[in-house]
CSV table of C-alpha atoms in Angstrom, one decimal:
chain,number,residue,atom,x,y,z
A,1,MET,CA,110.2,90.3,114.0
A,2,LYS,CA,107.0,93.0,112.1
A,3,VAL,CA,108.5,94.8,110.0
A,4,THR,CA,107.4,98.1,111.6
A,5,GLU,CA,109.7,96.5,114.7
A,6,GLN,CA,112.7,96.1,113.2
A,7,ALA,CA,115.1,98.7,114.1
A,8,SER,CA,115.7,102.0,112.9
A,9,ARG,CA,118.6,102.2,110.0
A,10,TYR,CA,119.8,105.3,111.5
A,11,GLU,CA,121.9,104.9,115.1
A,12,HIS,CA,122.1,107.7,118.2
A,13,LEU,CA,119.5,109.7,117.0
A,14,ASP,CA,120.2,112.2,120.2
A,15,ARG,CA,123.7,113.1,118.5
A,16,MET,CA,122.7,114.3,115.5
A,17,SER,CA,122.0,117.5,114.3
A,18,VAL,CA,118.1,119.1,113.6
A,19,HIS,CA,119.3,119.1,109.8
A,20,ASP,CA,120.7,115.5,110.1
A,21,LEU,CA,117.5,114.4,111.7
A,22,LEU,CA,114.9,116.4,109.6
A,23,VAL,CA,116.9,114.6,106.4
A,24,GLY,CA,117.0,111.7,107.8
A,25,ILE,CA,113.0,111.5,108.4
A,26,ASN,CA,112.8,113.0,105.0
A,27,ARG,CA,114.5,110.3,103.5
A,28,GLU,CA,112.7,107.4,104.8
A,29,ASP,CA,109.2,109.5,104.1
A,30,SER,CA,110.2,108.8,100.6
A,31,LEU,CA,110.0,105.5,100.9
A,32,ILE,CA,106.2,105.6,101.6
A,33,HIS,CA,105.0,106.2,97.5
A,34,GLU,CA,105.9,102.9,96.2
A,35,ALA,CA,104.9,100.7,99.7
A,36,VAL,CA,101.5,102.4,99.0
A,37,ALA,CA,101.4,102.0,94.9
A,38,ALA,CA,101.8,98.8,95.7
A,39,THR,CA,98.7,97.8,96.9
A,40,ILE,CA,96.2,99.5,94.0
A,41,PRO,CA,95.6,96.6,92.3
A,42,THR,CA,93.8,95.1,95.9
A,43,MET,CA,92.7,98.4,96.6
A,44,GLU,CA,90.9,98.6,93.0
A,45,GLN,CA,88.9,95.1,93.7
A,46,LEU,CA,87.9,96.2,97.1
A,47,VAL,CA,86.4,100.0,96.2
A,48,GLU,CA,84.1,97.9,93.6
A,49,ARG,CA,83.2,95.4,95.9
A,50,ILE,CA,82.1,98.6,98.6
A,51,VAL,CA,80.2,100.6,96.1
A,52,SER,CA,78.5,97.7,95.0
A,53,ARG,CA,77.7,96.7,98.4
A,54,MET,CA,76.8,100.8,99.0
A,55,LYS,CA,74.6,101.4,96.5
A,56,ARG,CA,72.4,98.7,98.2
A,57,GLY,CA,72.2,100.7,101.3
A,58,ALA,CA,75.4,98.7,103.2
A,59,ARG,CA,77.9,101.5,105.5
A,60,MET,CA,81.0,101.0,106.3
A,61,PHE,CA,82.9,100.3,109.5
A,62,TYR,CA,86.4,101.2,110.1
A,63,ILE,CA,88.1,100.0,113.5
A,64,GLY,CA,91.4,100.4,114.8
A,65,ALA,CA,93.5,101.0,118.1
A,66,GLY,CA,96.2,103.9,119.1
A,67,THR,CA,97.3,105.9,116.0
A,68,SER,CA,95.4,103.7,113.8
A,69,GLY,CA,92.2,104.4,115.5
A,70,ARG,CA,92.2,107.8,115.1
A,71,LEU,CA,93.5,107.9,111.5
A,72,ALA,CA,89.9,105.9,110.8
A,73,VAL,CA,88.0,108.0,112.9
A,74,THR,CA,89.5,111.5,111.0
A,75,ASP,CA,88.7,109.7,107.8
A,76,ALA,CA,85.3,108.7,108.4
A,77,SER,CA,84.9,111.6,110.0
A,78,GLU,CA,85.5,114.4,107.6
A,79,LEU,CA,82.8,112.6,104.8
A,80,PRO,CA,80.0,113.7,105.5
A,81,PRO,CA,81.1,117.5,105.3
A,82,THR,CA,83.6,117.0,102.3
A,83,PHE,CA,81.0,114.6,100.0
A,84,GLY,CA,77.4,115.4,101.8
A,85,VAL,CA,76.4,112.1,102.6
A,86,PRO,CA,75.0,110.9,106.3
A,87,PHE,CA,77.2,110.9,109.2
A,88,ASP,CA,76.3,106.8,109.7
A,89,LEU,CA,77.2,106.2,106.3
A,90,VAL,CA,80.9,105.6,107.4
A,91,ILE,CA,82.0,104.4,110.9
A,92,GLY,CA,84.8,105.1,112.7
A,93,LEU,CA,85.7,103.2,116.0
A,94,ILE,CA,88.9,103.3,118.0
A,95,ALA,CA,89.2,101.1,121.0
A,96,GLY,CA,88.8,103.1,124.4
A,97,GLY,CA,86.4,105.2,122.8
A,98,ASP,CA,86.4,108.7,121.7
A,99,GLY,CA,88.5,109.9,124.6
A,100,ALA,CA,91.1,107.3,123.3
A,101,LEU,CA,91.2,110.0,120.8
A,102,ARG,CA,93.4,111.9,122.8
A,103,ARG,CA,94.6,109.9,126.0
A,104,ALA,CA,95.3,106.4,125.4
A,105,VAL,CA,93.3,104.2,126.8
A,106,GLU,CA,95.3,101.3,128.7
A,107,HIS,CA,94.5,98.0,127.3
A,108,ALA,CA,92.6,98.7,125.6
A,109,GLU,CA,93.1,97.7,122.4
A,110,ASP,CA,94.1,94.1,123.7
A,111,ASP,CA,89.9,92.9,123.9
A,112,THR,CA,89.9,90.4,121.1
A,113,GLU,CA,85.7,91.2,121.7
A,114,GLY,CA,85.9,95.2,121.9
A,115,ALA,CA,85.0,96.0,118.2
A,116,TRP,CA,82.3,94.2,117.5
A,117,ARG,CA,80.6,95.0,121.4
A,118,ASP,CA,81.2,99.2,119.7
A,119,MET,CA,80.0,98.0,116.9
A,120,GLN,CA,76.7,97.0,118.2
A,121,PRO,CA,74.9,100.2,118.9
A,122,TYR,CA,74.5,100.4,114.9
A,123,HIS,CA,73.2,97.5,114.4
A,124,PRO,CA,75.7,95.8,112.0
A,125,THR,CA,74.5,93.7,109.5
A,126,SER,CA,76.1,91.0,107.1
A,127,ASP,CA,75.6,93.3,104.1
A,128,ASP,CA,77.9,96.5,105.7
A,129,ILE,CA,81.7,96.7,105.1
A,130,LEU,CA,84.7,96.4,108.0
A,131,ILE,CA,88.1,98.5,107.4
A,132,GLY,CA,90.5,97.1,110.0
A,133,VAL,CA,93.4,99.7,110.3
A,134,ALA,CA,96.0,98.3,112.3
A,135,ALA,CA,100.2,99.0,111.4
A,136,SER,CA,101.6,96.5,112.7
A,137,GLY,CA,98.6,93.9,111.5
A,138,SER,CA,98.2,92.0,115.1
A,139,THR,CA,96.2,94.5,116.7
A,140,PRO,CA,93.9,92.0,119.3
A,141,TYR,CA,91.3,94.9,119.1
A,142,VAL,CA,91.2,95.1,114.5
A,143,VAL,CA,92.2,91.1,114.9
A,144,GLY,CA,89.0,90.2,116.7
A,145,GLY,CA,86.4,92.2,114.7
A,146,LEU,CA,87.5,91.3,111.6
A,147,LYS,CA,87.1,87.1,112.4
A,148,ARG,CA,83.8,88.3,114.0
A,149,ALA,CA,82.9,90.3,111.1
A,150,ARG,CA,83.5,88.1,108.3
A,151,ARG,CA,82.1,85.5,110.3
A,152,GLU,CA,78.3,87.4,110.1
A,153,GLY,CA,78.9,87.6,106.4
A,154,MET,CA,80.1,91.5,106.3
A,155,LEU,CA,82.9,92.1,103.4
A,156,THR,CA,86.5,92.4,105.6
A,157,ALA,CA,89.3,94.1,104.5
A,158,VAL,CA,92.5,95.2,106.6
A,159,VAL,CA,94.9,98.1,106.3
A,160,THR,CA,98.0,97.5,107.4
A,161,CYS,CA,101.8,98.2,106.7
A,162,ASN,CA,103.2,94.3,108.0
A,163,PRO,CA,103.3,91.4,105.4
A,164,SER,CA,101.4,88.4,106.0
A,165,SER,CA,100.3,89.5,109.3
A,166,ALA,CA,97.1,87.7,111.2
A,167,ALA,CA,94.3,90.6,110.3
A,168,ALA,CA,95.3,89.9,107.1
A,169,ALA,CA,94.5,86.5,107.4
A,170,GLU,CA,91.5,87.0,108.7
A,171,ALA,CA,90.5,89.5,106.4
A,172,GLU,CA,89.4,89.4,102.5
A,173,PHE,CA,91.2,92.3,101.5
A,174,ALA,CA,94.5,92.9,102.9
A,175,LEU,CA,96.0,96.3,102.1
A,176,GLU,CA,99.6,96.0,103.0
A,177,ALA,CA,102.1,98.8,102.6
A,178,VAL,CA,105.4,97.9,103.8
A,179,VAL,CA,107.4,101.0,104.3
A,180,GLY,CA,110.2,99.2,106.3
A,181,PRO,CA,111.6,100.2,109.5
A,182,GLU,CA,110.8,103.7,111.7
A,183,PHE,CA,113.4,106.1,112.0
A,184,VAL,CA,112.4,106.1,115.4
A,185,THR,CA,112.5,101.9,116.1
A,186,GLY,CA,109.0,100.9,116.4
A,187,SER,CA,107.0,104.2,115.8
A,188,THR,CA,104.5,103.8,113.8
A,189,ARG,CA,102.5,107.1,113.8
A,190,MET,CA,105.4,107.9,111.4
A,191,LYS,CA,105.9,105.9,108.1
A,192,ALA,CA,103.5,103.9,109.5
A,193,GLY,CA,100.9,106.2,110.2
A,194,THR,CA,101.3,108.3,107.2
A,195,ALA,CA,101.0,105.6,104.4
A,196,GLN,CA,97.6,104.4,106.8
A,197,LYS,CA,96.0,107.8,106.3
A,198,LEU,CA,97.0,108.0,102.3
A,199,MET,CA,95.1,104.7,101.7
A,200,LEU,CA,92.2,105.8,103.9
A,201,ASN,CA,92.4,108.9,101.6
A,202,MET,CA,92.0,106.6,98.7
A,203,LEU,CA,89.8,104.4,99.4
A,204,SER,CA,87.2,106.1,100.8
A,205,THR,CA,87.4,108.9,98.5
A,206,ALA,CA,87.5,106.6,95.2
A,207,VAL,CA,83.9,104.8,96.7
A,208,MET,CA,82.9,109.1,97.3
A,209,ILE,CA,83.3,109.7,93.6
A,210,ARG,CA,82.4,106.2,92.6
A,211,LEU,CA,79.1,106.5,94.1
A,212,GLY,CA,77.9,110.4,92.2
A,213,ARG,CA,79.5,113.0,95.2
A,214,VAL,CA,81.7,114.3,93.1
A,215,GLU,CA,80.5,116.4,89.7
A,216,GLY,CA,83.6,116.9,87.3
A,217,ASN,CA,86.5,117.1,89.4
A,218,ARG,CA,84.4,118.8,92.0
A,219,MET,CA,82.7,118.3,95.6
A,220,VAL,CA,79.2,119.1,95.2
A,221,ASN,CA,77.3,118.1,97.7
A,222,MET,CA,79.6,119.7,100.0
A,223,GLN,CA,77.9,120.9,103.7
A,224,LEU,CA,78.4,124.8,103.9
A,225,THR,CA,79.6,124.9,107.5
A,226,ASN,CA,81.3,127.9,106.8
A,227,HIS,CA,82.4,131.0,104.9
A,228,LYS,CA,85.4,129.3,103.3
A,229,LEU,CA,82.9,126.9,101.9
A,230,ILE,CA,80.0,128.8,100.5
A,231,GLU,CA,82.6,131.6,99.1
A,232,ARG,CA,83.6,127.9,97.0
A,233,GLY,CA,80.2,126.4,96.3
A,234,THR,CA,79.2,130.3,95.0
A,235,ARG,CA,82.3,130.2,93.0
A,236,MET,CA,81.5,126.5,91.6
A,237,ILE,CA,77.4,127.5,90.8
A,238,THR,CA,78.8,130.7,88.2
A,239,GLU,CA,81.9,127.9,86.8
A,240,LEU,CA,78.9,125.3,85.8
A,241,SER,CA,75.9,127.7,85.5
A,242,GLY,CA,77.1,131.5,84.4
A,243,LEU,CA,75.1,132.6,87.0
A,244,GLU,CA,76.4,136.6,89.2
A,245,ARG,CA,78.0,135.4,92.3
A,246,GLN,CA,75.4,137.6,93.7
A,247,GLU,CA,72.4,135.1,92.2
A,248,ALA,CA,74.9,132.4,92.9
A,249,ARG,CA,75.0,133.2,96.5
A,250,ARG,CA,71.5,133.8,97.0
A,251,LEU,CA,70.3,130.6,95.3
A,252,LEU,CA,73.1,128.4,97.6
A,253,ILE,CA,71.8,129.7,100.5
A,254,GLU,CA,68.4,129.1,99.9
A,255,CYS,CA,69.2,125.5,98.5
A,256,GLY,CA,71.4,124.5,100.8
A,257,SER,CA,73.7,122.5,98.3
A,258,VAL,CA,75.6,123.1,94.8
A,259,ARG,CA,74.3,119.5,93.9
A,260,LYS,CA,70.5,121.0,94.4
A,261,VAL,CA,71.2,124.0,93.2
A,262,LEU,CA,72.5,122.9,89.7
A,263,ASP,CA,69.3,119.6,90.1
A,264,ARG,CA,67.2,123.3,90.0
A,265,LEU,CA,68.6,125.0,87.5
A,266,GLU,CA,68.1,121.5,85.4
A,267,ALA,CA,64.6,121.4,86.2
A,268,GLN,CA,63.6,125.1,84.8
A,269,LYS,CA,65.2,124.2,81.9
A,270,GLN,CA,63.0,121.0,81.2
């Protein structure tokens, strides 16, 4: 039996007090950190390979179903506003299409050809990267996508919470955070989902930093999509350049990003 399908360590949840429910969930969540930390050696190698390919123009695809697919799409969609990269650099796909983000699509995850078919509008090449996200490691949509992508020469990896899974067998790199049985038996939106979210955060953030999308500890390429981000960008410029706030804000709005302001100021010095 898969670890993610094993029976909960807790009995009679329906008879527990609210306090005991919350304490139990929190106790189980405390196990996630060590399981994710165990993936770092493999993730380090994977990040290096991804960065090398992306510097040559490769794109990265995420594929997943259900909770895993939603996490994959979320991570991909947050990279352009955070790091200022093109929207088609990291592409998140969920079994059943975008409608499955809000409502489950029956049997979509059982289609072994579905992921590769969903990738076709983006014209994937052998230079690209495919990351499968599957708590169970057995989702046909993910396993089939990885198998085909690897055959086509793409760099492949899987983010999972079961050891020695079918998806891992089809991928070059397997990030396996074995968090143990869920508090509610089989509910992988809980510990497994949290572990996958952490691994995706680590992976994509490390890749973006290594691609030069961060300066110091600041996201100088972020998109200015709201007042809060304009204020944050203004503060960055004043801290990094010494300009007065009003001038920093004027330049930020004119140039469109902190990075472009800094580049202009640097050019004026030369």
